[in-house]
Amino acid sequence: MNIILLGPPGAGKGTQARRLVEGRDMVQLSTGDMLREARTSGTEMGKIVADVMDRGELVTDEIVIGLIREKLTEGGATGGYIFDGFPRTLAQADALGTLLSELGETLDAAVEIRVQDEDLVSRISARSTCGNCGEVYNDETKPIPADGKCTTCGGTEFKRREDDNAESLKTRLLAYYKQTSPLLGYYHVKGLLRRVDGMKEIDEVSAEIEAALDA
Ligand code: AP5
Ligand code: ZN
């Protein structure tokens, strides 16, 4: 099964993708994670994308499609792929369709995680991530354990993201509504759009996603 998780910054795409990986043996492909890795590796591409990401704007279609193409041609996902944060433009959606069909694969669902804007701001300002395994925490709703160790890997280093500030979040939200939200209609007409209430607790959102995928 191949699925897309759609939703604004802070909706819970990464959080839910990690749960699907555990439960369904799927592979998570997060273009945000790939780009963050590229910027820390100090490559030419990493330098180009760092400024764009910190401003909260979208990186070019060419770069992100290239990253996804590379991962898909590597293969190895027996349970299928979860696309997290990709596609984000109509051009990326078309490219994904082409790449999957070249591999003889299809897309099974595009799941929209709906959360109101005010909650996104508070979620993002309270987020931190395990520096070792990428587990996502939240000061309010999913705090780092009192012993300071990541529940998944035992790591003790936690990071805040460079683009998790009010100004860049404004730009990220604008980019979502202008460039990404047209994908809701795109997948709706293909009969692939599923909607879940991302305002519920993390476990409840997971249950809604599971139900939407099994429907
Ligand atoms: P990316 O890394 O994709 O970031 P994003 O879309 O802004 O999404 P986030 O990672 O911020 O949020 P999320 O939905 O994963 O939420 P999370 O689970 O962490 O992209 C970053 C940048 O890279 C872009 O701005 C762009 O520059 C570039 N980029 C990436 N992909 C691109 C593409 N395809 N094309 C062009 N450019 C691209 O949860 C957030 C917080 O809320 C956490 O603290 C979590 O614990 C908490 N939380 C989660 N669920 C719940 C819940 N149900 N209730 C309460 N709290 C919750
Ligand atoms: Zn960890």
CSV table of C-alpha atoms and ligand atoms in Angstrom, one decimal:
chain,number,residue,atom,x,y,z
A,1,MET,CA,0.0,0.0,0.0
A,2,ASN,CA,1.3,3.5,-0.9
A,3,ILE,CA,-0.1,6.5,0.8
A,4,ILE,CA,0.4,10.2,1.1
A,5,LEU,CA,-0.1,12.2,4.4
A,6,LEU,CA,-1.3,15.7,3.6
A,7,GLY,CA,-1.7,18.6,6.0
A,8,PRO,CA,-0.3,21.9,7.2
A,9,PRO,CA,2.9,22.2,9.2
A,10,GLY,CA,2.4,20.7,12.6
A,11,ALA,CA,-0.7,18.7,11.7
A,12,GLY,CA,1.0,15.5,12.8
A,13,LYS,CA,2.2,14.0,9.5
A,14,GLY,CA,5.6,12.9,10.9
A,15,THR,CA,4.1,11.6,14.2
A,16,GLN,CA,1.5,9.5,12.4
A,17,ALA,CA,4.0,8.3,9.7
A,18,ARG,CA,6.2,6.8,12.4
A,19,ARG,CA,3.3,4.9,13.8
A,20,LEU,CA,2.3,3.5,10.4
A,21,VAL,CA,5.9,2.4,9.9
A,22,GLU,CA,5.8,0.4,13.1
A,23,GLY,CA,2.3,-1.0,12.6
A,24,ARG,CA,2.4,-1.8,8.9
A,25,ASP,CA,6.0,-2.4,8.0
A,26,MET,CA,5.9,0.6,5.6
A,27,VAL,CA,8.8,2.9,4.7
A,28,GLN,CA,8.4,6.6,5.5
A,29,LEU,CA,9.7,9.0,2.9
A,30,SER,CA,9.8,12.5,4.4
A,31,THR,CA,11.2,15.1,2.0
A,32,GLY,CA,11.6,17.5,5.1
A,33,ASP,CA,13.9,14.9,6.8
A,34,MET,CA,15.8,14.3,3.5
A,35,LEU,CA,16.4,18.0,3.1
A,36,ARG,CA,17.4,18.5,6.7
A,37,GLU,CA,19.9,15.7,6.2
A,38,ALA,CA,21.2,17.3,3.1
A,39,ARG,CA,21.8,20.6,4.8
A,40,THR,CA,23.8,19.1,7.7
A,41,SER,CA,26.0,17.1,5.2
A,42,GLY,CA,27.3,20.4,3.8
A,43,THR,CA,26.8,19.5,0.2
A,44,GLU,CA,26.1,22.2,-2.5
A,45,MET,CA,22.5,21.2,-2.5
A,46,GLY,CA,22.4,21.4,1.3
A,47,LYS,CA,23.6,25.0,1.2
A,48,ILE,CA,21.0,26.0,-1.4
A,49,VAL,CA,18.1,24.6,0.5
A,50,ALA,CA,19.1,25.8,4.0
A,51,ASP,CA,18.0,29.4,3.4
A,52,VAL,CA,14.8,28.5,1.6
A,53,MET,CA,13.8,26.2,4.5
A,54,ASP,CA,14.6,28.6,7.2
A,55,ARG,CA,12.4,31.2,5.5
A,56,GLY,CA,9.6,28.6,5.3
A,57,GLU,CA,9.4,28.7,1.5
A,58,LEU,CA,9.2,25.6,-0.7
A,59,VAL,CA,12.4,24.1,-2.2
A,60,THR,CA,12.2,23.7,-6.0
A,61,ASP,CA,10.2,20.8,-7.5
A,62,GLU,CA,13.3,19.6,-9.3
A,63,ILE,CA,15.3,19.1,-6.1
A,64,VAL,CA,12.5,17.3,-4.1
A,65,ILE,CA,11.4,15.1,-7.1
A,66,GLY,CA,15.0,14.1,-7.5
A,67,LEU,CA,15.3,13.0,-3.9
A,68,ILE,CA,12.1,11.0,-4.1
A,69,ARG,CA,13.1,9.4,-7.4
A,70,GLU,CA,16.4,8.3,-5.9
A,71,LYS,CA,14.6,6.6,-2.9
A,72,LEU,CA,12.0,4.9,-5.0
A,73,THR,CA,14.6,3.4,-7.4
A,74,GLU,CA,16.5,2.0,-4.4
A,75,GLY,CA,13.3,0.0,-3.6
A,76,GLY,CA,13.1,-2.3,-0.6
A,77,ALA,CA,9.6,-1.3,0.8
A,78,THR,CA,7.7,-4.5,1.0
A,79,GLY,CA,4.8,-2.9,2.9
A,80,GLY,CA,4.8,0.2,0.7
A,81,TYR,CA,5.6,3.8,1.1
A,82,ILE,CA,4.2,6.6,3.3
A,83,PHE,CA,4.9,10.0,1.6
A,84,ASP,CA,5.2,12.6,4.4
A,85,GLY,CA,5.4,16.2,3.2
A,86,PHE,CA,5.5,15.2,-0.4
A,87,PRO,CA,4.0,16.0,-2.9
A,88,ARG,CA,3.5,19.7,-2.0
A,89,THR,CA,2.7,21.1,-5.5
A,90,LEU,CA,0.7,19.9,-8.5
A,91,ALA,CA,3.9,19.3,-10.4
A,92,GLN,CA,5.2,17.1,-7.6
A,93,ALA,CA,1.9,15.2,-7.6
A,94,ASP,CA,2.1,14.5,-11.3
A,95,ALA,CA,5.8,13.5,-10.9
A,96,LEU,CA,4.8,11.0,-8.2
A,97,GLY,CA,2.1,9.5,-10.3
A,98,THR,CA,4.6,9.0,-13.1
A,99,LEU,CA,7.3,7.5,-10.9
A,100,LEU,CA,4.9,5.1,-9.2
A,101,SER,CA,3.6,3.9,-12.6
A,102,GLU,CA,7.1,3.4,-13.9
A,103,LEU,CA,7.6,1.0,-11.0
A,104,GLY,CA,4.3,-0.7,-11.6
A,105,GLU,CA,2.9,0.7,-8.4
A,106,THR,CA,-0.2,2.7,-7.6
A,107,LEU,CA,-1.2,5.2,-5.0
A,108,ASP,CA,-3.9,3.9,-2.6
A,109,ALA,CA,-4.9,6.9,-0.5
A,110,ALA,CA,-4.1,10.6,0.2
A,111,VAL,CA,-4.9,11.2,3.9
A,112,GLU,CA,-5.6,14.8,4.9
A,113,ILE,CA,-4.9,15.5,8.6
A,114,ARG,CA,-7.1,18.5,9.5
A,115,VAL,CA,-6.0,20.9,12.3
A,116,GLN,CA,-7.0,24.5,12.9
A,117,ASP,CA,-4.3,27.2,12.5
A,118,GLU,CA,-4.2,28.3,16.1
A,119,ASP,CA,-3.3,24.8,17.3
A,120,LEU,CA,-0.5,24.5,14.7
A,121,VAL,CA,1.3,27.5,16.1
A,122,SER,CA,1.2,26.2,19.7
A,123,ARG,CA,2.2,22.6,18.6
A,124,ILE,CA,5.1,23.8,16.6
A,125,SER,CA,6.5,26.1,19.3
A,126,ALA,CA,6.4,23.2,21.8
A,127,ARG,CA,8.0,20.6,19.5
A,128,SER,CA,11.3,18.9,19.9
A,129,THR,CA,12.8,15.9,18.2
A,130,CYS,CA,15.2,13.1,19.3
A,131,GLY,CA,18.6,13.9,17.7
A,132,ASN,CA,19.3,10.2,17.4
A,133,CYS,CA,16.1,8.5,16.0
A,134,GLY,CA,13.8,11.4,15.1
A,135,GLU,CA,11.0,10.6,17.5
A,136,VAL,CA,8.8,13.7,17.8
A,137,TYR,CA,8.0,15.2,21.3
A,138,ASN,CA,5.9,18.1,22.5
A,139,ASP,CA,6.3,20.0,25.7
A,140,GLU,CA,2.5,20.1,26.2
A,141,THR,CA,1.1,16.9,24.7
A,142,LYS,CA,4.0,14.4,24.5
A,143,PRO,CA,6.8,15.5,26.9
A,144,ILE,CA,10.3,14.1,26.9
A,145,PRO,CA,10.4,11.5,29.8
A,146,ALA,CA,11.5,12.7,33.2
A,147,ASP,CA,14.7,10.6,33.0
A,148,GLY,CA,15.7,12.6,29.9
A,149,LYS,CA,15.8,9.5,27.6
A,150,CYS,CA,14.0,9.0,24.3
A,151,THR,CA,11.3,6.3,24.7
A,152,THR,CA,12.2,4.8,21.3
A,153,CYS,CA,16.0,4.7,21.4
A,154,GLY,CA,17.2,5.9,24.8
A,155,GLY,CA,18.9,8.9,23.2
A,156,THR,CA,19.5,11.9,25.4
A,157,GLU,CA,19.9,14.7,22.8
A,158,PHE,CA,16.8,16.6,21.7
A,159,LYS,CA,16.7,19.3,19.0
A,160,ARG,CA,14.4,22.2,18.0
A,161,ARG,CA,14.0,23.0,14.3
A,162,GLU,CA,15.5,26.2,12.8
A,163,ASP,CA,12.2,26.9,11.0
A,164,ASP,CA,10.0,26.4,14.1
A,165,ASN,CA,9.6,30.1,14.7
A,166,ALA,CA,6.5,32.4,14.3
A,167,GLU,CA,7.8,34.2,11.2
A,168,SER,CA,8.8,31.2,9.2
A,169,LEU,CA,5.6,29.4,10.3
A,170,LYS,CA,3.5,32.2,8.8
A,171,THR,CA,5.3,31.6,5.4
A,172,ARG,CA,5.0,27.8,5.8
A,173,LEU,CA,1.2,28.1,6.3
A,174,LEU,CA,0.9,30.5,3.4
A,175,ALA,CA,2.8,28.0,1.2
A,176,TYR,CA,0.5,25.2,2.3
A,177,TYR,CA,-2.7,27.1,1.5
A,178,LYS,CA,-1.4,28.5,-1.8
A,179,GLN,CA,0.7,25.7,-3.2
A,180,THR,CA,-0.3,22.5,-1.5
A,181,SER,CA,-4.0,22.7,-0.7
A,182,PRO,CA,-4.9,22.4,-4.4
A,183,LEU,CA,-3.8,18.8,-4.1
A,184,LEU,CA,-6.9,18.1,-1.9
A,185,GLY,CA,-9.0,18.6,-5.0
A,186,TYR,CA,-6.5,16.8,-7.2
A,187,TYR,CA,-6.8,13.6,-5.1
A,188,HIS,CA,-10.5,14.0,-4.4
A,189,VAL,CA,-11.4,13.7,-8.1
A,190,LYS,CA,-9.2,10.6,-8.3
A,191,GLY,CA,-11.3,9.1,-5.4
A,192,LEU,CA,-8.2,8.8,-3.2
A,193,LEU,CA,-8.8,11.6,-0.6
A,194,ARG,CA,-9.5,10.5,3.0
A,195,ARG,CA,-10.0,13.1,5.8
A,196,VAL,CA,-9.2,12.6,9.4
A,197,ASP,CA,-9.6,14.9,12.4
A,198,GLY,CA,-6.1,15.8,13.5
A,199,MET,CA,-7.4,17.8,16.5
A,200,LYS,CA,-8.0,14.6,18.5
A,201,GLU,CA,-5.4,12.9,20.6
A,202,ILE,CA,-2.5,11.2,18.8
A,203,ASP,CA,-3.9,7.6,19.4
A,204,GLU,CA,-7.3,8.6,18.2
A,205,VAL,CA,-5.9,10.2,15.0
A,206,SER,CA,-3.9,7.0,14.4
A,207,ALA,CA,-7.2,4.9,14.8
A,208,GLU,CA,-9.0,7.2,12.3
A,209,ILE,CA,-6.1,6.8,9.8
A,210,GLU,CA,-6.2,3.0,10.2
A,211,ALA,CA,-9.9,3.0,9.6
A,212,ALA,CA,-9.6,5.2,6.6
A,213,LEU,CA,-7.0,3.0,5.1
A,214,ASP,CA,-8.9,-0.2,5.7
A,215,ALA,CA,-12.2,1.2,4.4
B,1,AP5,P1,8.6,19.4,6.7
B,1,AP5,O1,9.7,18.8,7.5
B,1,AP5,O2,7.8,18.5,5.8
B,1,AP5,O3,7.7,20.2,7.6
B,1,AP5,P2,6.1,20.6,7.7
B,1,AP5,O4,5.3,20.2,6.5
B,1,AP5,O5,6.1,22.1,8.0
B,1,AP5,O6,5.6,19.7,8.8
B,1,AP5,P3,6.1,19.5,10.2
B,1,AP5,O7,7.2,18.5,10.1
B,1,AP5,O8,6.4,20.9,10.8
B,1,AP5,O9,4.8,19.0,10.9
B,1,AP5,P4,4.2,17.5,11.0
B,1,AP5,O10,2.8,17.6,10.3
B,1,AP5,O11,5.1,16.4,10.6
B,1,AP5,O12,3.9,17.5,12.5
B,1,AP5,P5,4.6,16.6,13.7
B,1,AP5,O13,4.2,15.2,13.6
B,1,AP5,O14,6.0,17.0,13.8
B,1,AP5,O15,9.1,20.6,5.7
B,1,AP5,C1,10.1,21.5,6.2
B,1,AP5,C2,10.5,22.4,5.0
B,1,AP5,O16,11.2,21.6,4.1
B,1,AP5,C3,9.4,23.1,4.2
B,1,AP5,O17,9.0,24.3,4.8
B,1,AP5,C4,10.1,23.3,2.9
B,1,AP5,O18,11.0,24.4,2.9
B,1,AP5,C5,10.9,22.0,2.7
B,1,AP5,N1,10.2,20.9,2.0
B,1,AP5,C6,9.9,19.7,2.6
B,1,AP5,N2,9.2,19.0,1.7
B,1,AP5,C7,9.1,19.7,0.5
B,1,AP5,C8,8.5,19.5,-0.7
B,1,AP5,N3,7.9,18.4,-1.0
B,1,AP5,N4,8.6,20.5,-1.7
B,1,AP5,C9,9.2,21.6,-1.4
B,1,AP5,N5,9.8,21.9,-0.2
B,1,AP5,C10,9.8,21.0,0.8
B,1,AP5,O19,3.8,17.3,14.9
B,1,AP5,C11,4.0,18.6,15.3
B,1,AP5,C12,3.9,18.7,16.9
B,1,AP5,O20,2.6,18.4,17.3
B,1,AP5,C13,4.8,17.7,17.6
B,1,AP5,O21,5.3,18.3,18.8
B,1,AP5,C14,3.9,16.6,18.0
B,1,AP5,O22,4.3,15.9,19.1
B,1,AP5,C15,2.6,17.3,18.2
B,1,AP5,N6,1.4,16.5,17.8
B,1,AP5,C16,1.2,15.7,16.7
B,1,AP5,N7,0.0,15.2,16.7
B,1,AP5,C17,-0.7,15.7,17.8
B,1,AP5,C18,-2.0,15.6,18.2
B,1,AP5,N8,-2.9,14.8,17.6
B,1,AP5,N9,-2.4,16.3,19.3
B,1,AP5,C19,-1.5,17.1,20.0
B,1,AP5,N10,-0.2,17.3,19.6
B,1,AP5,C20,0.2,16.6,18.5
B,2,ZN,ZN,15.2,8.5,19.9
